[in-house]
Short mmCIF file of C-alpha atoms in Angstrom, two decimals:
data_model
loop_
_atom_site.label_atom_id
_atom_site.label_comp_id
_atom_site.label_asym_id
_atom_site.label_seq_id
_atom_site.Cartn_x
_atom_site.Cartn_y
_atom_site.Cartn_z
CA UNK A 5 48.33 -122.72 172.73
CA UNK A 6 51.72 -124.51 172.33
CA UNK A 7 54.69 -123.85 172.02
CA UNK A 8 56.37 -122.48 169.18
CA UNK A 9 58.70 -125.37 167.33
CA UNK A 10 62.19 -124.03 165.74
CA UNK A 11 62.49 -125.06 162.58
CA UNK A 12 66.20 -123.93 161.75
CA UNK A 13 69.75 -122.73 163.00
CA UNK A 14 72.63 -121.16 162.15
CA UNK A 15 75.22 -119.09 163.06
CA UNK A 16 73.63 -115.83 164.07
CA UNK A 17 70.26 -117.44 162.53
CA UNK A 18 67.25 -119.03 165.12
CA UNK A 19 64.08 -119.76 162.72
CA UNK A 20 60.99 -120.51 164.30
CA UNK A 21 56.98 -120.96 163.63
CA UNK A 22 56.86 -117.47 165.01
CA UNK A 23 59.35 -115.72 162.95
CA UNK A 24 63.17 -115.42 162.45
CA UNK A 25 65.44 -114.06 165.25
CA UNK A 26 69.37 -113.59 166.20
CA UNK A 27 68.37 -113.91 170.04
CA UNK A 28 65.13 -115.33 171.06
CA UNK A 29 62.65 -115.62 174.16
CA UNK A 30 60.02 -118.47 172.95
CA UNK A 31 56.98 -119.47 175.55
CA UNK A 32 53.69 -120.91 175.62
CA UNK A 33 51.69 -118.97 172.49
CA UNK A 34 54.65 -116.88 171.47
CA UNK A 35 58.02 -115.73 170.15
CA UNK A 36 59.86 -112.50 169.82
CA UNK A 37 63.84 -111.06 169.66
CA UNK A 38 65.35 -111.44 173.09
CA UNK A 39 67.13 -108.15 173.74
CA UNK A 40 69.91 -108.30 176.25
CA UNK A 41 69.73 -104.89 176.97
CA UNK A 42 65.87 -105.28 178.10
CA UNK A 43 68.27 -106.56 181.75
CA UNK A 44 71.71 -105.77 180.97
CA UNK A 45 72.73 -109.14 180.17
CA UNK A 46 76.21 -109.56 178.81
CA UNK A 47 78.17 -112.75 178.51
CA UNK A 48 79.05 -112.75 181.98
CA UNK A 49 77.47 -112.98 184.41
CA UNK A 50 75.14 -114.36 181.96
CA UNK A 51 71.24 -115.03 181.76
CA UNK A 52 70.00 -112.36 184.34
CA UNK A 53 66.57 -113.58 186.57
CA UNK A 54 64.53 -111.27 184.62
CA UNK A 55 65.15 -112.47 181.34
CA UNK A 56 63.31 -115.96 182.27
CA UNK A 57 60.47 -113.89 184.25
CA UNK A 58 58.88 -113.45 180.94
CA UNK A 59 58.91 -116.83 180.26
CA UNK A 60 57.79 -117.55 183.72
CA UNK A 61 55.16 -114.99 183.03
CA UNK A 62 53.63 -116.67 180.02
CA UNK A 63 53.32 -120.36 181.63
CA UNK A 64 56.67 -122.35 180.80
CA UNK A 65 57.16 -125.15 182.90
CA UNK A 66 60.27 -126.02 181.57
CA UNK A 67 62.87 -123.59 180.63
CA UNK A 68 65.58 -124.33 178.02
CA UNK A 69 68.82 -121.87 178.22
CA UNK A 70 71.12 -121.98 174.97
CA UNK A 71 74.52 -120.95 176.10
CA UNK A 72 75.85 -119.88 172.56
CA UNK A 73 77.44 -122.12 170.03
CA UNK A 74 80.71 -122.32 172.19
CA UNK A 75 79.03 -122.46 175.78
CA UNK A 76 80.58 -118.90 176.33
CA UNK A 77 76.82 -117.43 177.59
CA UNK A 78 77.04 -117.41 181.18
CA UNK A 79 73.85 -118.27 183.57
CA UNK A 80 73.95 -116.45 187.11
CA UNK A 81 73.45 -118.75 189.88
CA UNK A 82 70.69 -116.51 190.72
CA UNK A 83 68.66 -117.31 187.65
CA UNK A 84 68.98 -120.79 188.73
CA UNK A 85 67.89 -120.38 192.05
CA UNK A 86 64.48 -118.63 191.14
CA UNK A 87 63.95 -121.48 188.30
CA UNK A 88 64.39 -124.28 190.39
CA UNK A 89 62.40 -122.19 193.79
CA UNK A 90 59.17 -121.96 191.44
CA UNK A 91 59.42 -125.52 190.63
CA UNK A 92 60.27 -125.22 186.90
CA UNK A 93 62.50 -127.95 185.62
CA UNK A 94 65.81 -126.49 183.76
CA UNK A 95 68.27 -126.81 181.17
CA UNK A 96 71.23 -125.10 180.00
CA UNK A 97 73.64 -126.36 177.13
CA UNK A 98 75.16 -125.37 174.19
CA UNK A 99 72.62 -123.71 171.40
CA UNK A 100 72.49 -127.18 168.98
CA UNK A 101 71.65 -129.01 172.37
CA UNK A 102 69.20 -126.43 173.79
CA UNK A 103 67.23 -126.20 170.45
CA UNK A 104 67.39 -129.84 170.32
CA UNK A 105 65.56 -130.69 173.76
CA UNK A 106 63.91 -127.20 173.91
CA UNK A 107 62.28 -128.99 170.61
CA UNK A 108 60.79 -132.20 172.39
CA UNK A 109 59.78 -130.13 175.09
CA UNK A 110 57.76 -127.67 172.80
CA UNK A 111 54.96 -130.09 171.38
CA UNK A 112 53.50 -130.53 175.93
CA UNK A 113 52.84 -126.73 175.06
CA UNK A 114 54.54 -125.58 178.37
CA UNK A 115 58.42 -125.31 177.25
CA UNK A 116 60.03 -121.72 177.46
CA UNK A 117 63.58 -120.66 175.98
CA UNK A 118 66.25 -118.18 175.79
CA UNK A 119 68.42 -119.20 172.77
CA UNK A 120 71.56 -117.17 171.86
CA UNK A 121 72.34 -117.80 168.22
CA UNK A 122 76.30 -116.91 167.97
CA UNK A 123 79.48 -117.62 170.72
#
């Protein structure tokens, strides 16, 4: 089971095979709404370790983190540290960058994201 491709962005707007989101956790076989409050995330510190466990979780390999539009989504340094500990390979960049590698990376099957669709 692959992962899920998105097929189009805009501000406040992430559509993928899987359905149509404003936030959005995509993994190996899946998609769904990405809920900061799930962890408390908020624009800083950022991207909170258990917002990628999920990912984790469901067998990404690779994780893609879209920082917003403007770059103004944090990541904490400790989400970092437990990507790069487990051996997963990581990006974060600006949402139009994010969806643009998280997009080659989705056809190996093994590519997990956390896109945020506005700042």
């Amino acid at each position: 089971m692959g992962s899920p491709r998105i097929t189009g962005l805009s501000w406040g707007r992430l559509e993928t095979e899987r359905g149509t989101f404003k936030d959005a956790k995509l993994y190996p076989g899946g998609a769904r709404e990405w809920d900061w409050n799930e962890t408390g995330t908020r624009h800083e510190p950022g991207i909170q370790p258990a917002d990628v466990e999920e990912l984790l979780e469901c067998g990404a390999e690779v994780v893609v983190l879209g920082r917003g539009f403007h770059g103004r989504l944090g990541v904490c340094e400790e989400t970092l540290r437990l990507l790069r500990e487990r051996g997963v390979e990581v990006y974060a960049e600006r949402t139009e960058e994010a969806v643009r590698r998280y997009n080659e990376l989705a056809p190996a099957g093994r590519a997990g994201a956390l896109i945020h669709s506005t700042c």
